Amino acid sequence: MNNFKTEIISWYSANKRSLPWRETSEPYCIWLSEIMSQQTRIEQSLPYYLKFIDAYPTIFHLAEAKEDEVLKLWQGLGYYSRARNLHATAKYIAYELNGKFPDNYNDLLKLKGVGDYTASAIASICFNEPAPVVDGNVYRVLSRYFGVDIPINSTKGIKYFKTLAKELIDHEQPGEYNQGIMEFGARQCKPQSPDCNICPLNESCVALQKKMVALLPVKIKKGKIKHRHFNYLIINNDEKTILEQRTANDIWKNLYEFPLIEDKHELTEEQIIKHDIFKKYIPHNKFSIHLYNNDKIVHKLSHQYIHTKFWIVNLQTKIENGIEKKQLNEYPVPILIANFVEEFSF
DNA sequence: AAACCGGGGCT
DNA sequence: AGCCCAGGTTT
C-alpha cells in the first residue's frame, strides 16, 4: 500500500506532461479543465481549454457570456450538456456566491455538471483535501495492480474501487497523487499493450503475475447501436437560408441545424416533398429540389448512427424567418452540420 | 440499474 | 467494428 502511493508520486514527478492547468491551483482553471476532460482525451480538450481561458479569463467573463457563444466555443468537443452546465454554474458562482468558488468536496458536489470525480479532483488539487478520484485510468490501474475482476461499471465495482482508492490516497499530497495515478494510467498502464517491462510496479502487480493484464479491467457491455435517418432541408434563395435550434432532450440540445425531417427509415424525394414538415416550410410549388450527397453520410456517435441526407431546396421567393448565409458560421452546430457547411458552397 | 449524452483516435 | 477517453444526469 505504502509502496504503491510512493511509486505513483515518484513516477509522476519524473514523467508528468507539461499542461497549462498544472501551472496553477486556481479553482476556476482546474474546474474548467476537469469539465472539458470528462470522457475526453487531454490532447482533444487542451486546445479548447486555451480558447476558453483566452475568451473568459475569469469566472465572471464566462458568467457574462451568452449561452450561444459558449456553445460555439465548445463546438466539436461533444457532450454539450457539459457546456450548458458549465455556463449555468459560472453564473451561479459569480452572482449567487459573489465569485467565491466552493472550497470542499461536499459543496463542489452540489454544482451542476460536477459529480464525484470532478468534486474530488478540484478538492484535492485546489484545496489539498484527501478526496480520491476514480476515473477510467484509476479503474484500469487498480483493477490490474490488485487483480480485481469486479466489473468497473457495476454498482458493486463502483463502490469497491472508490473504497480502495480511499485507502490508497496520499494524505500529504492528495492532488499530486490523484493526478499521478491518472497520468500513470494514461501513459504507463495504458488500455492496449502496456510495456510492463519498464513499469515501476511490475514486481508487485497481480495482473502481471497472473498474465491477466490484457483481461482487466472487466466491463459490462452496453446495448447496441441505434440507427436514425436525418433529412436536412437546405432551403435557399440568393441571400438567406433557415436554421432551427434543437430544444428537445435529445442529442445536440440547444445547438442549431437546418430544418429536419427525421424518420426510422430512409426517405425518398417523393416522401420528402409531401411531408408535413416540408409543406410547413414550402407551402407552394415554386421550388426545385435535389439530393446533395450521392454517397451515404453516416455520422457515428457512441450509441447512434445518424444516416444523413442533405436536400438542397432552391427558391425564388422570399424566405421568412431566415438568416443571412454569411452568418451561418456564427451559430453553434453539430460537427455533422459544420462539415456540410464547410463543403457546400453557399 | 440502465439509458442517454459526442467526437476522435487507435487497433 | 469495437473499445476507450481525467463522467454526469436522467429515467
Coordinates of N, CA, C and O in Angstrom, one line a residue, chain A residues 262-339:
Chain A
E262 N -37.0 13.8 -39.6 CA -36.4 12.5 -39.1 C -37.4 11.4 -39.3 O -38.6 11.6 -39.2
D263 N -36.9 10.2 -39.6 CA -37.7 9.1 -39.8 C -36.9 7.8 -39.4 O -35.7 7.8 -39.4
K264 N -37.6 6.8 -39.0 CA -37.0 5.5 -38.7 C -36.3 4.9 -39.9 O -35.4 4.1 -39.8
H265 N -36.9 5.2 -41.1 CA -36.4 4.6 -42.3 C -35.8 5.7 -43.3 O -36.1 6.9 -43.1
E266 N -35.1 5.2 -44.2 CA -34.6 6.1 -45.3 C -35.8 6.6 -46.1 O -36.7 5.9 -46.4
L267 N -35.8 7.9 -46.4 CA -36.9 8.5 -47.2 C -36.4 8.9 -48.6 O -35.3 9.2 -48.8
T268 N -37.4 8.9 -49.5 CA -37.1 9.2 -50.9 C -37.5 10.7 -51.1 O -38.2 11.3 -50.3
E269 N -37.2 11.2 -52.3 CA -37.5 12.6 -52.6 C -39.0 12.8 -52.6 O -39.5 13.8 -52.1
E270 N -39.8 11.8 -53.1 CA -41.2 11.9 -53.1 C -41.8 12.0 -51.7 O -42.7 12.8 -51.4
Q271 N -41.2 11.2 -50.8 CA -41.7 11.2 -49.5 C -41.4 12.6 -48.8 O -42.1 13.0 -47.9
I272 N -40.2 13.1 -49.1 CA -39.8 14.4 -48.5 C -40.8 15.5 -48.9 O -41.3 16.3 -48.1
I273 N -41.0 15.6 -50.2 CA -41.8 16.8 -50.7 C -43.3 16.8 -50.3 O -44.0 17.8 -50.4
K274 N -43.8 15.6 -50.0 CA -45.2 15.6 -49.5 C -45.3 15.5 -48.0 O -46.3 15.3 -47.4
H275 N -44.1 15.6 -47.3 CA -44.1 15.5 -45.8 C -44.6 16.8 -45.2 O -44.4 17.9 -45.8
D276 N -45.4 16.7 -44.1 CA -45.9 17.9 -43.5 C -44.9 18.9 -43.1 O -45.1 20.1 -43.2
I277 N -43.7 18.5 -42.6 CA -42.7 19.4 -42.3 C -42.2 20.2 -43.5 O -42.0 21.4 -43.4
F278 N -42.0 19.5 -44.6 CA -41.6 20.2 -45.8 C -42.6 21.2 -46.2 O -42.3 22.3 -46.6
K279 N -43.9 20.8 -46.2 CA -45.0 21.7 -46.6 C -45.1 22.9 -45.7 O -45.5 24.0 -46.1
K280 N -44.7 22.7 -44.4 CA -44.7 23.9 -43.5 C -43.7 24.9 -43.9 O -44.0 26.1 -43.9
Y281 N -42.6 24.5 -44.4 CA -41.6 25.5 -44.9 C -41.8 25.9 -46.3 O -41.6 27.1 -46.6
I282 N -42.3 25.0 -47.1 CA -42.5 25.3 -48.6 C -44.0 25.1 -48.9 O -44.3 24.0 -49.4
P283 N -44.9 26.1 -48.6 CA -46.3 25.8 -48.8 C -46.8 25.9 -50.3 O -47.9 25.7 -50.6
H284 N -45.9 26.3 -51.2 CA -46.2 26.5 -52.6 C -45.5 25.5 -53.5 O -44.8 24.6 -53.0
N285 N -45.5 25.7 -54.8 CA -44.9 24.8 -55.8 C -43.6 25.4 -56.4 O -43.0 24.8 -57.3
K286 N -43.2 26.6 -55.9 CA -42.1 27.3 -56.6 C -40.8 26.9 -56.0 O -40.2 27.8 -55.3
F287 N -40.4 25.7 -56.2 CA -39.1 25.3 -55.7 C -38.5 24.2 -56.6 O -39.2 23.6 -57.4
S288 N -37.2 24.1 -56.5 CA -36.5 22.9 -57.1 C -35.8 22.2 -56.0 O -35.3 22.8 -55.0
I289 N -35.7 20.9 -56.1 CA -35.0 20.1 -55.0 C -34.1 19.0 -55.6 O -34.4 18.5 -56.7
H290 N -33.0 18.9 -55.0 CA -32.1 17.7 -55.4 C -31.3 17.3 -54.2 O -31.0 18.1 -53.2
L291 N -30.9 16.0 -54.2 CA -30.1 15.5 -53.1 C -28.6 15.9 -53.3 O -28.0 15.7 -54.3
Y292 N -28.0 16.4 -52.2 CA -26.6 16.9 -52.3 C -25.6 15.7 -52.3 O -24.7 15.7 -53.1
N293 N -25.8 14.9 -51.3 CA -24.8 13.8 -51.1 C -25.3 12.5 -51.8 O -26.2 11.8 -51.4
N294 N -24.6 12.2 -52.9 CA -24.8 10.9 -53.6 C -24.3 9.7 -52.8 O -25.0 8.7 -52.7
D295 N -23.2 9.9 -52.2 CA -22.7 8.8 -51.4 C -23.2 9.0 -50.0 O -23.5 10.1 -49.5
K296 N -23.5 7.9 -49.3 CA -24.1 7.9 -48.0 C -23.2 8.6 -46.9 O -22.0 8.5 -46.9
I297 N -23.9 9.4 -46.1 CA -23.2 10.1 -45.0 C -23.7 9.4 -43.7 O -24.9 9.4 -43.4
V298 N -22.8 8.8 -42.9 CA -23.2 8.2 -41.7 C -22.4 8.8 -40.6 O -21.2 8.6 -40.5
H299 N -23.1 9.6 -39.7 CA -22.4 10.3 -38.6 C -22.5 9.3 -37.4 O -23.5 9.0 -37.0
K300 N -21.3 8.9 -36.9 CA -21.3 7.9 -35.9 C -21.1 8.6 -34.5 O -20.1 9.2 -34.2
L301 N -22.1 8.3 -33.6 CA -22.0 8.7 -32.2 C -21.7 7.4 -31.4 O -21.8 6.3 -32.0
S302 N -21.5 7.6 -30.1 CA -21.2 6.4 -29.3 C -22.3 5.3 -29.4 O -21.9 4.1 -29.6
H303 N -23.6 5.7 -29.4 CA -24.6 4.7 -29.4 C -25.7 4.9 -30.5 O -26.8 4.5 -30.4
Q304 N -25.3 5.7 -31.5 CA -26.3 6.0 -32.5 C -25.5 6.2 -33.9 O -24.4 6.8 -33.9
Y305 N -26.1 5.7 -34.9 CA -25.6 6.1 -36.3 C -26.6 7.0 -36.9 O -27.8 6.6 -37.1
I306 N -26.2 8.2 -37.3 CA -27.1 9.1 -38.0 C -26.9 9.0 -39.5 O -25.9 9.6 -40.0
H307 N -27.9 8.4 -40.2 CA -27.8 8.3 -41.6 C -28.4 9.6 -42.2 O -29.6 9.9 -41.9
T308 N -27.6 10.3 -42.9 CA -28.0 11.7 -43.3 C -28.1 12.0 -44.7 O -27.3 11.5 -45.5
K309 N -29.2 12.7 -45.1 CA -29.3 13.2 -46.5 C -29.5 14.7 -46.4 O -30.3 15.2 -45.6
F310 N -28.7 15.4 -47.2 CA -28.9 16.9 -47.3 C -29.6 17.2 -48.6 O -29.1 16.9 -49.7
W311 N -30.8 17.7 -48.4 CA -31.7 18.1 -49.6 C -31.5 19.6 -49.9 O -31.9 20.4 -49.0
I312 N -31.1 19.9 -51.1 CA -30.9 21.3 -51.5 C -32.3 21.7 -52.1 O -32.7 21.2 -53.1
V313 N -32.9 22.7 -51.5 CA -34.2 23.2 -51.9 C -34.0 24.7 -52.3 O -33.8 25.6 -51.5
N314 N -34.0 25.0 -53.6 CA -33.8 26.3 -54.1 C -35.1 27.0 -54.4 O -36.0 26.5 -54.9
L315 N -35.2 28.3 -53.9 CA -36.4 29.1 -54.0 C -36.1 30.4 -54.8 O -35.0 30.9 -54.7
Q316 N -37.1 30.9 -55.4 CA -37.0 32.3 -56.0 C -37.7 33.2 -55.1 O -37.4 34.4 -55.1
T317 N -38.6 32.7 -54.2 CA -39.4 33.6 -53.4 C -38.6 34.0 -52.1 O -37.5 33.5 -51.8
K318 N -39.2 34.9 -51.4 CA -38.6 35.4 -50.2 C -38.7 34.4 -49.1 O -39.6 33.6 -49.0
I319 N -37.6 34.4 -48.2 CA -37.6 33.5 -47.1 C -37.9 34.2 -45.8 O -37.2 35.1 -45.4
E320 N -39.0 33.8 -45.1 CA -39.3 34.4 -43.8 C -38.6 33.7 -42.7 O -38.3 32.5 -42.8
N321 N -38.2 34.5 -41.7 CA -37.5 33.9 -40.5 C -36.2 33.2 -40.9 O -35.8 32.3 -40.2
G322 N -35.6 33.6 -41.9 CA -34.3 33.0 -42.3 C -33.2 33.8 -41.7 O -33.3 34.8 -41.0
I323 N -31.9 33.3 -42.0 CA -30.7 34.0 -41.5 C -29.9 34.3 -42.8 O -30.0 33.6 -43.8
E324 N -29.1 35.3 -42.7 CA -28.1 35.6 -43.8 C -27.1 34.5 -43.9 O -26.6 34.0 -42.9
K325 N -26.9 34.0 -45.1 CA -25.9 32.9 -45.2 C -24.6 33.2 -44.7 O -23.9 32.3 -44.2
K326 N -24.2 34.5 -44.7 CA -22.9 34.9 -44.2 C -22.8 34.7 -42.7 O -21.7 34.5 -42.2
Q327 N -23.9 34.6 -42.0 CA -23.9 34.5 -40.6 C -23.9 33.0 -40.1 O -23.9 32.7 -39.0
L328 N -23.9 32.1 -41.1 CA -24.0 30.7 -40.8 C -22.9 30.2 -39.9 O -23.2 29.4 -39.0
N329 N -21.8 30.8 -40.0 CA -20.6 30.3 -39.2 C -20.7 30.9 -37.8 O -19.8 30.5 -37.0
E330 N -21.7 31.7 -37.4 CA -21.7 32.3 -36.1 C -22.5 31.4 -35.1 O -22.4 31.5 -33.9
Y331 N -23.2 30.4 -35.7 CA -24.1 29.6 -34.8 C -23.4 28.3 -34.4 O -22.6 27.7 -35.2
P332 N -23.6 27.9 -33.1 CA -23.1 26.6 -32.7 C -23.9 25.5 -33.4 O -25.1 25.4 -33.3
V333 N -23.1 24.6 -34.1 CA -23.8 23.5 -34.8 C -23.0 22.2 -34.5 O -21.9 22.2 -34.2
P334 N -23.7 21.1 -34.7 CA -23.0 19.8 -34.6 C -22.0 19.7 -35.7 O -22.1 20.3 -36.7
I335 N -21.0 18.8 -35.4 CA -19.9 18.6 -36.4 C -20.5 18.2 -37.7 O -20.0 18.6 -38.8
L336 N -21.5 17.3 -37.7 CA -22.2 16.9 -38.9 C -22.6 18.1 -39.8 O -22.4 18.1 -41.0
I337 N -23.2 19.1 -39.2 CA -23.6 20.3 -39.9 C -22.4 21.2 -40.3 O -22.3 21.7 -41.4
A338 N -21.5 21.3 -39.4 CA -20.3 22.1 -39.7 C -19.5 21.6 -40.9 O -19.1 22.4 -41.7
N339 N -19.4 20.3 -41.0 CA -18.7 19.7 -42.1 C -19.5 20.0 -43.4 O -18.8 20.2 -44.4

